[in-house]
mmCIF file of C-alpha atoms in Angstrom:
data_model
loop_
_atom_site.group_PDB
_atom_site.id
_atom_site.type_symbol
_atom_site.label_atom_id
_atom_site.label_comp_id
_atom_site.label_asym_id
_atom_site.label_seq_id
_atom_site.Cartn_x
_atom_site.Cartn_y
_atom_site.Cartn_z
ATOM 1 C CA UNK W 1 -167.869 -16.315 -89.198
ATOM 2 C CA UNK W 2 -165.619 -15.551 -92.482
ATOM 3 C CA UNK W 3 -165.602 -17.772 -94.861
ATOM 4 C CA UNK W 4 -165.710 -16.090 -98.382
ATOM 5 C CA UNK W 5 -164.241 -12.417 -99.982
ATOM 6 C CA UNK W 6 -167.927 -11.544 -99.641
ATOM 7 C CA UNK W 7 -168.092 -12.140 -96.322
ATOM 8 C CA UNK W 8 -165.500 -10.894 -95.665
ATOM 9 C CA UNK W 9 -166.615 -7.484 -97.294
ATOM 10 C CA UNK W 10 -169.825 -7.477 -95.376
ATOM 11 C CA UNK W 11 -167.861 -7.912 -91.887
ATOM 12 C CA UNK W 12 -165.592 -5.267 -92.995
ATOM 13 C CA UNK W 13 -168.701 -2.678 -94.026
ATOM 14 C CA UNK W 14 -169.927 -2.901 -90.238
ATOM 15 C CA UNK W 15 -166.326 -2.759 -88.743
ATOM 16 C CA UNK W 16 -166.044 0.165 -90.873
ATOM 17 C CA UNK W 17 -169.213 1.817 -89.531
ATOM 18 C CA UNK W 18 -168.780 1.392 -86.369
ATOM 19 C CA UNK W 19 -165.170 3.362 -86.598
ATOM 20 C CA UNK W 20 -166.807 5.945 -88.587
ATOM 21 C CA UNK W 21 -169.918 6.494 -85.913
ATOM 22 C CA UNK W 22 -167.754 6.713 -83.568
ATOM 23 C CA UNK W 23 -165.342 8.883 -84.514
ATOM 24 C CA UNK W 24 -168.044 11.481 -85.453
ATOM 25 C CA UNK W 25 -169.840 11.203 -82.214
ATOM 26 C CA UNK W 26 -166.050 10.998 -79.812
ATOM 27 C CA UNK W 27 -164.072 14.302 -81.013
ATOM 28 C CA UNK W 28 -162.248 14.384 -77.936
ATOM 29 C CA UNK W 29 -161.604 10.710 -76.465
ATOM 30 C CA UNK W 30 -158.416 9.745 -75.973
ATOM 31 C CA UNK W 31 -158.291 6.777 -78.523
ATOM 32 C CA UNK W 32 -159.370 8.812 -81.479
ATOM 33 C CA UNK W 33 -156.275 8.614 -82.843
ATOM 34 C CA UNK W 34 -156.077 4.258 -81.988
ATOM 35 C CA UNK W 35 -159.707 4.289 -83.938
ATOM 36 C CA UNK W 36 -158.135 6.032 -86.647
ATOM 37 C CA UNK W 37 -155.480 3.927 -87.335
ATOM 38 C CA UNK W 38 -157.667 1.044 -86.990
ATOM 39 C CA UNK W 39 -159.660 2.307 -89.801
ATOM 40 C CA UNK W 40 -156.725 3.241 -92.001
ATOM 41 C CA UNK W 41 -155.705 0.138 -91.360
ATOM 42 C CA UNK W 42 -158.716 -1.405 -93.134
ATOM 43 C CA UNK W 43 -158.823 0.551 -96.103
ATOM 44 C CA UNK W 44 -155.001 -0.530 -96.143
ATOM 45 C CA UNK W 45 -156.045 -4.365 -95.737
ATOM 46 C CA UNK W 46 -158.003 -3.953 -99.143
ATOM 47 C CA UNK W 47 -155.772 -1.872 -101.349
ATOM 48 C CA UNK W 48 -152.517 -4.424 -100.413
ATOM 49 C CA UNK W 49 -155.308 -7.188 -101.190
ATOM 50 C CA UNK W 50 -155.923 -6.246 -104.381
ATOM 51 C CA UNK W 51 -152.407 -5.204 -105.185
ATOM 52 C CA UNK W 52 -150.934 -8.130 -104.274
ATOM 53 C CA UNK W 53 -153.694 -10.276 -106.162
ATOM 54 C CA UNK W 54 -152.356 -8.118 -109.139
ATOM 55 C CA UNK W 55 -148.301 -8.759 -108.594
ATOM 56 C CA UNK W 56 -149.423 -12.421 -109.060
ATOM 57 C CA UNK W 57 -151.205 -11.789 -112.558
ATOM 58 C CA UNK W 58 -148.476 -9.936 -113.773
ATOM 59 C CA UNK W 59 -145.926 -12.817 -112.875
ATOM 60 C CA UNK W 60 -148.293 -15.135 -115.179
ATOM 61 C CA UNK W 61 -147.395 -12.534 -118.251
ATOM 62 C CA UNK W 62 -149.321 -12.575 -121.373
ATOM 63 C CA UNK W 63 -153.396 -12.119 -121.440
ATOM 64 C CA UNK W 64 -152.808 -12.031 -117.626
ATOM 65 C CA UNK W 65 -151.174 -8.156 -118.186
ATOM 66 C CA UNK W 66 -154.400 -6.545 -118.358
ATOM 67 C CA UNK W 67 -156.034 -8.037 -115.298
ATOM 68 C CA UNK W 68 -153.162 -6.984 -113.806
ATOM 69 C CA UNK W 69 -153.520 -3.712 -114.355
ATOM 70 C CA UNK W 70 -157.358 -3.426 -113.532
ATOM 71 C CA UNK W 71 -156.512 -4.722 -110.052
ATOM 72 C CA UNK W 72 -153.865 -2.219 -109.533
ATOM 73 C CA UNK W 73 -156.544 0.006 -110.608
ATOM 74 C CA UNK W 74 -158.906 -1.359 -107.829
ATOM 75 C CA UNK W 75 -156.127 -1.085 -104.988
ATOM 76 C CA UNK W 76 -155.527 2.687 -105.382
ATOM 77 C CA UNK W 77 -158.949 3.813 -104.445
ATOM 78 C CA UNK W 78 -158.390 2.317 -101.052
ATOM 79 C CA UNK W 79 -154.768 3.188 -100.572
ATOM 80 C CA UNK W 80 -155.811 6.254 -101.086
ATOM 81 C CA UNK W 81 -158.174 6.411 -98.035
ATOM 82 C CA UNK W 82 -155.686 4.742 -96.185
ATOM 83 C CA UNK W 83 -153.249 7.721 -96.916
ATOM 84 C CA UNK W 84 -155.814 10.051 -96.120
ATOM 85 C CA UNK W 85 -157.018 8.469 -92.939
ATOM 86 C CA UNK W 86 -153.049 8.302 -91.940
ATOM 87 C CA UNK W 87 -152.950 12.124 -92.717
ATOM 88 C CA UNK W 88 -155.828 13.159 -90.480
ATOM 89 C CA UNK W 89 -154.607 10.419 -87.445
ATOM 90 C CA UNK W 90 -151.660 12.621 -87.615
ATOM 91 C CA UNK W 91 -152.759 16.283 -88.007
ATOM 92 C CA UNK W 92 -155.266 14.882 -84.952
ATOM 93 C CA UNK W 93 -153.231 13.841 -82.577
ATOM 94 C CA UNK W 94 -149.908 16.663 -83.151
ATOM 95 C CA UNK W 95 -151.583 19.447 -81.027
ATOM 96 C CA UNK W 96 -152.557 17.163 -78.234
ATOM 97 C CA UNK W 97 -148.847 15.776 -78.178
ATOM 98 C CA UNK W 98 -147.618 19.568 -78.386
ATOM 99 C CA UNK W 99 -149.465 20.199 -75.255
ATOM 100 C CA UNK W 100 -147.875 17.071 -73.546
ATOM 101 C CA UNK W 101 -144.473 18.117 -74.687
ATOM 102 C CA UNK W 102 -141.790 18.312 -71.903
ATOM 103 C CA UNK W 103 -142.182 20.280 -68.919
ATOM 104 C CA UNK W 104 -145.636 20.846 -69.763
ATOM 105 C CA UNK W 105 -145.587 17.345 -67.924
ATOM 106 C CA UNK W 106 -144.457 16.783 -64.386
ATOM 107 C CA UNK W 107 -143.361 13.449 -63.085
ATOM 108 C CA UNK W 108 -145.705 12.815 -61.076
ATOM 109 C CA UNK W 109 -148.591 13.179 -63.605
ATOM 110 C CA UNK W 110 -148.712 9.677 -64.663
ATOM 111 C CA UNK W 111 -151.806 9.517 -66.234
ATOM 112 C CA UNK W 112 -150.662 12.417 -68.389
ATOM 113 C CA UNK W 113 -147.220 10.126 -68.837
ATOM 114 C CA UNK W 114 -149.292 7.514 -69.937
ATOM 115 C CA UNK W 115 -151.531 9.314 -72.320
ATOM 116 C CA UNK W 116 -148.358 10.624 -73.806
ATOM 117 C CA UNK W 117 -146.366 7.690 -74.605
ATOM 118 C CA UNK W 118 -149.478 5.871 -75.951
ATOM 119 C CA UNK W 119 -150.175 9.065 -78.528
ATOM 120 C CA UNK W 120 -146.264 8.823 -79.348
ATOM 121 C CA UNK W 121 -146.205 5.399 -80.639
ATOM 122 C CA UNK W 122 -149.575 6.084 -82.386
ATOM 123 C CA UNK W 123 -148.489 9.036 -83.827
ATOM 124 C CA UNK W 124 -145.072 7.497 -84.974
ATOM 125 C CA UNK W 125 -146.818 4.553 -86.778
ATOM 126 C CA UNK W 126 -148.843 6.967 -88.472
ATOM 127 C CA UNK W 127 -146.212 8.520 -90.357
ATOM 128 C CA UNK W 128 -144.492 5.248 -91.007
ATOM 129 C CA UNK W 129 -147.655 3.594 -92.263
ATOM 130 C CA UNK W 130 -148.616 6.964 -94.607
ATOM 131 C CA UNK W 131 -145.114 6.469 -96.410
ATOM 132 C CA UNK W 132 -145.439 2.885 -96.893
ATOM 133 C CA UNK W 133 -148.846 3.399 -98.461
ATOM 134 C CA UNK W 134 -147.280 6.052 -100.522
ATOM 135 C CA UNK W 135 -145.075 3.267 -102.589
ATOM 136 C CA UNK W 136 -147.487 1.040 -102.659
ATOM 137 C CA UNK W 137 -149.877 3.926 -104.174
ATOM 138 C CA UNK W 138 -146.757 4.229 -106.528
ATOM 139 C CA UNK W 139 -147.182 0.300 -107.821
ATOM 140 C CA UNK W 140 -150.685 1.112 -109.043
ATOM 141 C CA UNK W 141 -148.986 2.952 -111.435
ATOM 142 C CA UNK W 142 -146.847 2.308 -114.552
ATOM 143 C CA UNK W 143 -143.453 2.040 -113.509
ATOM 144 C CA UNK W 144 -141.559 5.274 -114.337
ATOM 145 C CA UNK W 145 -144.645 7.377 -115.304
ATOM 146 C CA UNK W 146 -144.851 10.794 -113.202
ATOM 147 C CA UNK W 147 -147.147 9.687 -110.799
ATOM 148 C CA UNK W 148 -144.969 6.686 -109.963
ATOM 149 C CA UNK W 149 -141.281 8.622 -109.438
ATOM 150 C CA UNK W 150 -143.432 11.671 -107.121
ATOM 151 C CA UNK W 151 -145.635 8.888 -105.134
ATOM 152 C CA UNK W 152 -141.781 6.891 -104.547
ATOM 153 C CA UNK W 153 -139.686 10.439 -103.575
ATOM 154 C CA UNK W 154 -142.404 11.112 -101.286
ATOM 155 C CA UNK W 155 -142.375 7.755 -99.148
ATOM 156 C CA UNK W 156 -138.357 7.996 -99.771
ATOM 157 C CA UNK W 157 -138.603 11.744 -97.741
ATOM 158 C CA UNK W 158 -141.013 10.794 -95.051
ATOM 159 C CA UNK W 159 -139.226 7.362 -94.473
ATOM 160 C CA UNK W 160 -135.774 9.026 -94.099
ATOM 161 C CA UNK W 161 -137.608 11.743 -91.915
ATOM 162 C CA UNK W 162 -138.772 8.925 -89.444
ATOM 163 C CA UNK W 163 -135.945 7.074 -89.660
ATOM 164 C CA UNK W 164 -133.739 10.238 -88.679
ATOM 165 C CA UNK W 165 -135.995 11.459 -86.419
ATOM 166 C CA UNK W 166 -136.394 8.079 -84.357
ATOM 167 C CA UNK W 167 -133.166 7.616 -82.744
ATOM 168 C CA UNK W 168 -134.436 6.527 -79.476
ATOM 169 C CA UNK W 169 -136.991 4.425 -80.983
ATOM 170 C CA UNK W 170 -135.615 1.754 -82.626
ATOM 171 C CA UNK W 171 -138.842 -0.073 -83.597
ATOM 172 C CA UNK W 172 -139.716 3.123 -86.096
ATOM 173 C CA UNK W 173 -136.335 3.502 -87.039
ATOM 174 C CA UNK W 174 -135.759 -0.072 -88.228
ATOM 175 C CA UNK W 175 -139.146 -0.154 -89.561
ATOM 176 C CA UNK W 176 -138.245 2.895 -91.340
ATOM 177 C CA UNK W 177 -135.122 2.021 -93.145
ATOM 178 C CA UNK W 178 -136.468 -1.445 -94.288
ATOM 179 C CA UNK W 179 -139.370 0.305 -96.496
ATOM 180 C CA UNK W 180 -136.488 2.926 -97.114
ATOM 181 C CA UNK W 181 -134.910 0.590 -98.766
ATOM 182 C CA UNK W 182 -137.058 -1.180 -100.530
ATOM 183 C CA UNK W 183 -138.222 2.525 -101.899
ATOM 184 C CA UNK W 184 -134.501 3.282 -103.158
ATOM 185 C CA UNK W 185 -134.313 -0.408 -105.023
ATOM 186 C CA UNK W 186 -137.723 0.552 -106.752
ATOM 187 C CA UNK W 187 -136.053 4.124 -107.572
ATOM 188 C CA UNK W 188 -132.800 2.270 -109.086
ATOM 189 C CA UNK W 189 -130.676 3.403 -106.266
ATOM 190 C CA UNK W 190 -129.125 0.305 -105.813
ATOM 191 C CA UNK W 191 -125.812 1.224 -103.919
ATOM 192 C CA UNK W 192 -128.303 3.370 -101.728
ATOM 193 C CA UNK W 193 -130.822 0.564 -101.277
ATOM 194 C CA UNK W 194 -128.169 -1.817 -100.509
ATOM 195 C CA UNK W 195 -126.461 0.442 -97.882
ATOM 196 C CA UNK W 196 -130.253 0.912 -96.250
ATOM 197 C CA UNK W 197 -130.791 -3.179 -96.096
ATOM 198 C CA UNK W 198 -127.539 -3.308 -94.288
ATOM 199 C CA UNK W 199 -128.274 -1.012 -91.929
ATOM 200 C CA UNK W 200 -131.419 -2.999 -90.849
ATOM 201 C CA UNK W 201 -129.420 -6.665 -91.696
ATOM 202 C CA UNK W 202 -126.465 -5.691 -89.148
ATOM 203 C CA UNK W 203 -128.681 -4.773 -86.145
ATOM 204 C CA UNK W 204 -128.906 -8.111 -84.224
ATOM 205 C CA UNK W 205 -131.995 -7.552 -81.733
ATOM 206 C CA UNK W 206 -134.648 -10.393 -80.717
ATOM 207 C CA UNK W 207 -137.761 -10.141 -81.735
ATOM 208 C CA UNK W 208 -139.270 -8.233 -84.938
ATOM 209 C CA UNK W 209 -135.966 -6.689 -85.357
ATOM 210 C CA UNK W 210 -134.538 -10.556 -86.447
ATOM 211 C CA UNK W 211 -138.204 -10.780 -88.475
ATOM 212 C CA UNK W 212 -137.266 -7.547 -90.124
ATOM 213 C CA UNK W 213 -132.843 -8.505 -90.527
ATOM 214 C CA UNK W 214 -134.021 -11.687 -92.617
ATOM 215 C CA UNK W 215 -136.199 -9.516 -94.594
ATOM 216 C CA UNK W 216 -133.757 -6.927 -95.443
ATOM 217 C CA UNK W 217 -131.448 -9.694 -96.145
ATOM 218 C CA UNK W 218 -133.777 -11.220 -98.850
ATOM 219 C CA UNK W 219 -134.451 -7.921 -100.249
ATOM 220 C CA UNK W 220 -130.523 -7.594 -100.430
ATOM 221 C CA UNK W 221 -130.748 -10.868 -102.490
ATOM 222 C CA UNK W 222 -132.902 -9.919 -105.355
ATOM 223 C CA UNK W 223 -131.167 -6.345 -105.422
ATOM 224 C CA UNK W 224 -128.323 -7.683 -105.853
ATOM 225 C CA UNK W 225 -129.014 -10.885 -108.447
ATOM 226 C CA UNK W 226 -130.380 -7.917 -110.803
ATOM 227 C CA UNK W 227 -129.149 -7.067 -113.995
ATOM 228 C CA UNK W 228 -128.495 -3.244 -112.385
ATOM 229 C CA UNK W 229 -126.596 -4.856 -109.794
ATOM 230 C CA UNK W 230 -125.158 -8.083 -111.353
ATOM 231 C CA UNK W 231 -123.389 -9.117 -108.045
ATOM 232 C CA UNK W 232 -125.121 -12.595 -108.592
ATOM 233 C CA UNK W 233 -122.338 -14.447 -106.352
ATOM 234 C CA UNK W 234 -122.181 -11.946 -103.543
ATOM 235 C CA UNK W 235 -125.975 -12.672 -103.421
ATOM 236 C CA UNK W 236 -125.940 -15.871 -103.269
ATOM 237 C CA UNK W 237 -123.323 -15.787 -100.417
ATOM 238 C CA UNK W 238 -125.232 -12.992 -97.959
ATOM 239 C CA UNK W 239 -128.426 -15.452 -98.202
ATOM 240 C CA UNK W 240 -126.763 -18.508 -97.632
ATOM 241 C CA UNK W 241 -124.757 -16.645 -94.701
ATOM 242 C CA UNK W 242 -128.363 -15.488 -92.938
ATOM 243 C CA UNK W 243 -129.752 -18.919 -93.893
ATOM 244 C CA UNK W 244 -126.914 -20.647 -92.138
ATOM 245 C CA UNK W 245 -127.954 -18.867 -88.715
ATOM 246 C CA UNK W 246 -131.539 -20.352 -88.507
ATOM 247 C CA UNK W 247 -132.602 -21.483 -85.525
ATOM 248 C CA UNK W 248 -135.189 -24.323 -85.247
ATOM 249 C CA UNK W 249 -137.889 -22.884 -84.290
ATOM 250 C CA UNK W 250 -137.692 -20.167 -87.451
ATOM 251 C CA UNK W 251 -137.438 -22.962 -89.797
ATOM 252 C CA UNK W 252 -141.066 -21.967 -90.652
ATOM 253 C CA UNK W 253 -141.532 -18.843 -90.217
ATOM 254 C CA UNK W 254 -142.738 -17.011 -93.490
ATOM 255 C CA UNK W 255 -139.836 -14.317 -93.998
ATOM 256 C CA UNK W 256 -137.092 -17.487 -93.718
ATOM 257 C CA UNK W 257 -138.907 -19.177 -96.364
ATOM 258 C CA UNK W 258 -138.916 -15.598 -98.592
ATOM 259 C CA UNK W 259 -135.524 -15.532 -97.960
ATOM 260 C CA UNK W 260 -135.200 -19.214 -99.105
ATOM 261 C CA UNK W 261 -137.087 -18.067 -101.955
ATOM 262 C CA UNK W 262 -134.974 -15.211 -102.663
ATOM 263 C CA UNK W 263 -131.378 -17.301 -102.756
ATOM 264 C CA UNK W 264 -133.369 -20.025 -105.308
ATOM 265 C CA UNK W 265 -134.138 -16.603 -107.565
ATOM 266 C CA UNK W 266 -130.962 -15.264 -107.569
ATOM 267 C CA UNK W 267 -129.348 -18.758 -108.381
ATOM 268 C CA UNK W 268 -131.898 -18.697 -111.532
ATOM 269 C CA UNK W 269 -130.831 -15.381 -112.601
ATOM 270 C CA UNK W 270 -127.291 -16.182 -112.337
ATOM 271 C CA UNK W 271 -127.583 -19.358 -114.208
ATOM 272 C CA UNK W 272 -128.924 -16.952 -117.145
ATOM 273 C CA UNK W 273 -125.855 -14.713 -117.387
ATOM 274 C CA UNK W 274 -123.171 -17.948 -118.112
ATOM 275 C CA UNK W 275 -122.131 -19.636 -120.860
ATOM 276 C CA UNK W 276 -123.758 -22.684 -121.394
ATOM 277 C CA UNK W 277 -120.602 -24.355 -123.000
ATOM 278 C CA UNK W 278 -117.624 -22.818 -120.826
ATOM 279 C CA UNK W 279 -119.828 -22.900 -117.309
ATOM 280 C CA UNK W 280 -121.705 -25.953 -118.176
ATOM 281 C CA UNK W 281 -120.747 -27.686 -114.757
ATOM 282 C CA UNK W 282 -121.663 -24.237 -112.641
ATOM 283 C CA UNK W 283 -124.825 -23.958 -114.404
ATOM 284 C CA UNK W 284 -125.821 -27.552 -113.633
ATOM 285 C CA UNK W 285 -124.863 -26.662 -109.713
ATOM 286 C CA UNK W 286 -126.859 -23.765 -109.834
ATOM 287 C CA UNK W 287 -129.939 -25.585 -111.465
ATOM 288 C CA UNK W 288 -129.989 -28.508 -108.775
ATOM 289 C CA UNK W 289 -129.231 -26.329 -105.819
ATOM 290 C CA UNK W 290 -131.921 -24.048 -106.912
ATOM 291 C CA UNK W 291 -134.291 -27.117 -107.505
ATOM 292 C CA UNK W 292 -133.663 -28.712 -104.556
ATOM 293 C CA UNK W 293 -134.969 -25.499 -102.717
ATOM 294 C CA UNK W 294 -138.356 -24.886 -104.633
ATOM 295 C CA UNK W 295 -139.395 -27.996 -103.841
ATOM 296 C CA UNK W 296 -139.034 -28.039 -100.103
ATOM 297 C CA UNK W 297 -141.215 -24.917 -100.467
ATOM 298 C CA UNK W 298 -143.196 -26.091 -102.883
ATOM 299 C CA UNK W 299 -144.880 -29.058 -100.388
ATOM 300 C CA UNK W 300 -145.821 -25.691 -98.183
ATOM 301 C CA UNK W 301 -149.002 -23.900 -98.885
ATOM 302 C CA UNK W 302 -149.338 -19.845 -99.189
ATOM 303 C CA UNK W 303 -148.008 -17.283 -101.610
ATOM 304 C CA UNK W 304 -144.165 -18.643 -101.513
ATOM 305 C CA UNK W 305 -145.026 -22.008 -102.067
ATOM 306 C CA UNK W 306 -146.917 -21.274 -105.313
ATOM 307 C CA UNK W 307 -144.159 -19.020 -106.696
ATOM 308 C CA UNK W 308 -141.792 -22.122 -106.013
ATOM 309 C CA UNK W 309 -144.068 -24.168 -107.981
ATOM 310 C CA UNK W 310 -144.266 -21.718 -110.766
ATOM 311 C CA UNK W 311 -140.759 -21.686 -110.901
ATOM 312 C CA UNK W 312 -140.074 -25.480 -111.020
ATOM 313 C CA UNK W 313 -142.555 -25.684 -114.088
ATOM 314 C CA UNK W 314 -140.393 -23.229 -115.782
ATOM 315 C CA UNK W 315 -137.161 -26.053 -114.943
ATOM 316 C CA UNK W 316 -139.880 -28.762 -116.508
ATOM 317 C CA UNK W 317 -140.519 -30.091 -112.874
ATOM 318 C CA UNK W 318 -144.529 -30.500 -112.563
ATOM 319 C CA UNK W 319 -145.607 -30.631 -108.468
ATOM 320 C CA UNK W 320 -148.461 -32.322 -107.032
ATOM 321 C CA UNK W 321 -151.281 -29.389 -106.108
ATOM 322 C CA UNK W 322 -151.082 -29.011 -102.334
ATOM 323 C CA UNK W 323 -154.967 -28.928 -100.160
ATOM 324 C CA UNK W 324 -155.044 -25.979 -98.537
ATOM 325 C CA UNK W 325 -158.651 -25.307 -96.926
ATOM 326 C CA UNK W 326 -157.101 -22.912 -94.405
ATOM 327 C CA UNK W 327 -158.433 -19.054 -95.186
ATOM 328 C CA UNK W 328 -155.492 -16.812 -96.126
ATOM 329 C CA UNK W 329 -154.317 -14.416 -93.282
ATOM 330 C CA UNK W 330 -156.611 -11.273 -94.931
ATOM 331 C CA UNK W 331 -159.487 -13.339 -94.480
ATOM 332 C CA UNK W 332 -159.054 -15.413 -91.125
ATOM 333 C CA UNK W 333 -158.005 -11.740 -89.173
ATOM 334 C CA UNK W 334 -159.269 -8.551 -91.808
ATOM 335 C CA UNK W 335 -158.395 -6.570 -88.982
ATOM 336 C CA UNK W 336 -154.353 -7.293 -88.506
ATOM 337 C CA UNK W 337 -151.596 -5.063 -88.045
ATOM 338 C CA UNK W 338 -150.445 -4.895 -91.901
ATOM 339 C CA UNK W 339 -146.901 -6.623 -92.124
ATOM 340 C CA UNK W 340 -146.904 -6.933 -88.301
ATOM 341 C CA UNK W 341 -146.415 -3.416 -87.789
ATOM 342 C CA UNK W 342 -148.839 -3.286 -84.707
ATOM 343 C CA UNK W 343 -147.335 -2.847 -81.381
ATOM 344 C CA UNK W 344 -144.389 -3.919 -82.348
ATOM 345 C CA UNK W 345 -143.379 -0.416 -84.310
ATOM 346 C CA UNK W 346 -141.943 1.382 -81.892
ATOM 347 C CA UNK W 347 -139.881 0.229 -78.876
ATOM 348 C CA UNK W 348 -140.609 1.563 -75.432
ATOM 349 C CA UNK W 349 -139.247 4.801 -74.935
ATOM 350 C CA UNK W 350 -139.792 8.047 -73.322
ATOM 351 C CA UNK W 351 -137.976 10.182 -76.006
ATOM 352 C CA UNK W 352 -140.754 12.510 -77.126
ATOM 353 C CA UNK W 353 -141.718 12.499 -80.898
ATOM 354 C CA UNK W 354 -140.779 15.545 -83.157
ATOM 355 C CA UNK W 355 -144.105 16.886 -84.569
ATOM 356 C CA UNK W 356 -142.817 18.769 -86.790
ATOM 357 C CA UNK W 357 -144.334 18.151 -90.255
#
């Protein structure tokens, strides 16, 4: 059983092991490429653990700026195996897919049929996954220092590759064009970002694809309640709009409370750009309406909940600390699909995958 980071760490040395025994002793079974990703997927688990430990220090400012920065410095080791492990799942499994290509399939080979729609998806999430740790290779740097611009063109490229490439496969596609996006806003392409959100905010699906629309649609949010953007109304408006179309049973998911999050943020940052004299009564709106949603997610436990509560102690508003003896989600599962990516990353489809590189 799990119960602490060193625990956890111990679990995670066997797990990782295992993966590594047997991909040195299985060069040619046909879930090579699944163990693969599996063990990218761990190295991935710790370098977005670290990195996201270190996005928390740096909100805190002050002495908190260089403990920041020495957890950045921790995630990149392992993001950088994750990349690597991404780049060999790939390289592995493109010749066996070029051999399954077409008519080098009949119809009535189903096990072949099979085999090839499995290594497809695999493949597919591969090169999603390898971009995605790409930016977030990029954050462990200083923002706009070489390493940081060529880490963030690179994910920009293979995303838009995917992306392009995945027209039949709307799962990758979607997928694509959300970390697409969130690439651009990091690159201060803000009319491109914003045009790359909508893409993924006007596709109406079930399913992830609604997980992944209220996502885009918070990331919309903060792009646009930025200083580079300044379109703190609009922003305001789009969240509210998405917010409005909540059904009951999302109430609590985690991406409609981000988005919740979002809208409270942007209200903040608009309050900042009036007068306090002229707009005194749209400042006072802003303040209450924004108040009013931090601490509904303040009484909830998690990372959104204690950004809430950080904000309402910069309004003067002090909350009661909320119990929370339930292990975060790295802990409880070390071995989940990172940001639900999973099965869920490509939809069914018998389009075969480009593999060119």
């Amino acid at each position: 059983e799990v119960r602490t980071a060193k625990d956890l760490e111990q679990k995670l040395a066997l797990v990782e092991h295992g993966f590594k025994e047997f991909l040195a002793n299985s060069p040619e079974h046909p879930r090579r490429g699944e163990t693969l990703l599996k063990l990218a997927d761990l190295y991935l688990d710790r370098g977005t653990k670290f990195l996201e430990d270190s996005k928390d220090e740096s909100r805190k400012g002050g002495d908190s700026d260089a403990r920041a920065k020495e957890l950045r410095e921790k995630a990149r080791p392992s993001l950088q195996q994750a990349w690597d492990t991404f780049n060999t799942t790939v390289d592995t499994l493109r010749p066996t897919l070029e051999k399954l290509q077409g008519a080098n399939v009949k119809p009535n080979e189903t096990d072949k049929l099979a085999l090839r729609e499995k290594l497809q998806k695999e493949y597919r999430q591969a090169q999603i996954l390898q971009a995605i740790t790409s930016k977030m290779i990029a954050e462990t740097y200083d923002a706009n220092s070489a390493e940081w611009k060529q880490k963030l063109e690179e994910a920009d490229k293979r995303l838009g590759d995917v992306a392009d490439k995945s027209t039949k496969q709307a799962g990758a596609k979607y997928l694509s064009l959300l970390n697409r996006g969130r690439v651009q806003a990091l690159l201060g392409q803000v009319d491109a970002a914003r045009e790359t959100f909508k893409r993924v905010a006007e596709n109406d699906e079930p399913g992830i694809f609604r997980t992944w629309r209220f996502q885009a649609v918070a990331d919309m949010v903060r792009l646009d309640s930025t200083s580079g953007s300044g379109k703190y109304e609009a922003a305001v408006a789009a969240g509210e709009e998405m917010l409005k179309m909540v059904e009951v049973r999302e109430r609590e998911k985690p991406e409609v409370h981000d988005l919740q999050l979002a809208v409270a943020e942007a209200r903040l940052a608009w309050m900042k750009t009036l007068n306090p004299k002229s707009d005194e009564g749209k400042i006072r709106t802003l303040k209450r309406e924004a108040r009013e949603a931090l601490q509904s997610l303040a009484k909830r436990t998690g990372t959104t909940a204690n950004r809430a509560k950080n904000y309402l102690k910069d309004l003067g508003i002090e909350t009661k600390a909320t119990e929370d003896t339930k292990l975060p989600d790295w802990l409880a599962t070390p071995m989940r699909p990172v940001g639900g990516y999973g099965a869920t990353i490509c939809a069914q489809s018998d389009e075969g995958v480009d593999t060119t590189p």
